[in-house]
Coordinates of C-alpha atoms in Angstrom, one line a residue:
M1 CA 42.3 71.9 121.4
E2 CA 45.4 69.9 120.5
A3 CA 47.8 70.6 117.7
P4 CA 47.9 68.1 114.8
R5 CA 50.2 65.2 115.3
G6 CA 52.8 66.3 112.8
M7 CA 53.0 69.8 114.3
A8 CA 55.3 68.8 117.1
T9 CA 57.7 67.2 114.7
L10 CA 57.7 70.3 112.5
T11 CA 58.3 72.5 115.5
T12 CA 61.2 70.4 116.6
E13 CA 62.7 70.2 113.1
A14 CA 62.3 74.0 112.8
S15 CA 64.0 74.4 116.2
Y16 CA 66.9 72.2 115.1
M17 CA 67.2 74.1 111.8
A18 CA 67.2 77.5 113.5
E19 CA 69.9 76.2 115.9
A20 CA 72.0 74.9 113.0
I21 CA 71.7 78.2 111.1
T22 CA 72.6 80.2 114.2
E23 CA 75.6 78.0 114.8
A24 CA 76.7 78.3 111.1
M25 CA 76.3 82.1 111.3
V26 CA 78.4 82.3 114.5
W27 CA 81.2 80.2 113.0
A28 CA 81.1 82.3 109.8
M29 CA 81.5 85.5 111.8
V30 CA 84.4 84.0 113.8
E31 CA 86.1 83.0 110.6
V32 CA 85.6 86.5 109.1
M33 CA 87.0 88.0 112.3
V34 CA 90.0 85.7 112.3
W35 CA 90.6 86.5 108.6
L36 CA 90.3 90.2 109.2
E37 CA 92.7 90.1 112.1
A38 CA 95.2 88.1 110.1
M39 CA 94.9 90.5 107.2
A40 CA 95.3 93.5 109.5
E41 CA 98.5 92.0 111.0
V42 CA 100.0 91.2 107.6
T43 CA 99.0 94.5 106.1
V44 CA 100.4 96.5 109.1
G45 CA 103.6 94.4 109.1
E46 CA 104.1 94.8 105.4
V47 CA 103.4 98.5 105.4
V48 CA 105.9 99.1 108.3
E49 CA 108.5 96.9 106.6
A50 CA 108.0 98.7 103.2
M51 CA 108.2 102.1 104.9
A52 CA 111.4 101.1 106.6
E53 CA 112.9 99.9 103.3
V54 CA 111.8 103.1 101.5
T55 CA 113.2 105.3 104.3
V56 CA 116.5 103.5 104.4
G57 CA 116.8 103.4 100.6
A58 CA 116.0 107.1 100.3
T59 CA 118.6 107.9 103.0
V60 CA 121.3 105.9 101.3
E61 CA 120.5 107.5 98.0
A62 CA 120.5 111.0 99.4
T63 CA 123.8 110.3 101.2
N64 CA 125.4 108.9 98.0
R65 CA 124.1 111.9 96.0
R66 CA 125.6 114.4 98.5
R67 CA 129.0 112.5 98.4
S68 CA 129.0 112.6 94.6
D69 CA 128.2 116.3 94.4

C-alpha cells in the first residue's frame, strides 16, 4: 500500500519546518546565553567598581572626620 501522492510533500515540508524551528530555537538560546554573559560581566564589573568607590569614599570620610575631631 502506497502513501497518497501529497503525503511525501507534506512530510518533506514538515521536516523542513521542524529543522527551521530547531535552528531558530538554537539561535535564540545562543542569543540569550550571550546576553546573560554580557549582563553578568557588566553587573559584576559595576558592582566591583561601586564597592571600590564606596570603600574609598568611606575611608576618606572617616579619615577627614578623625582629623577634624
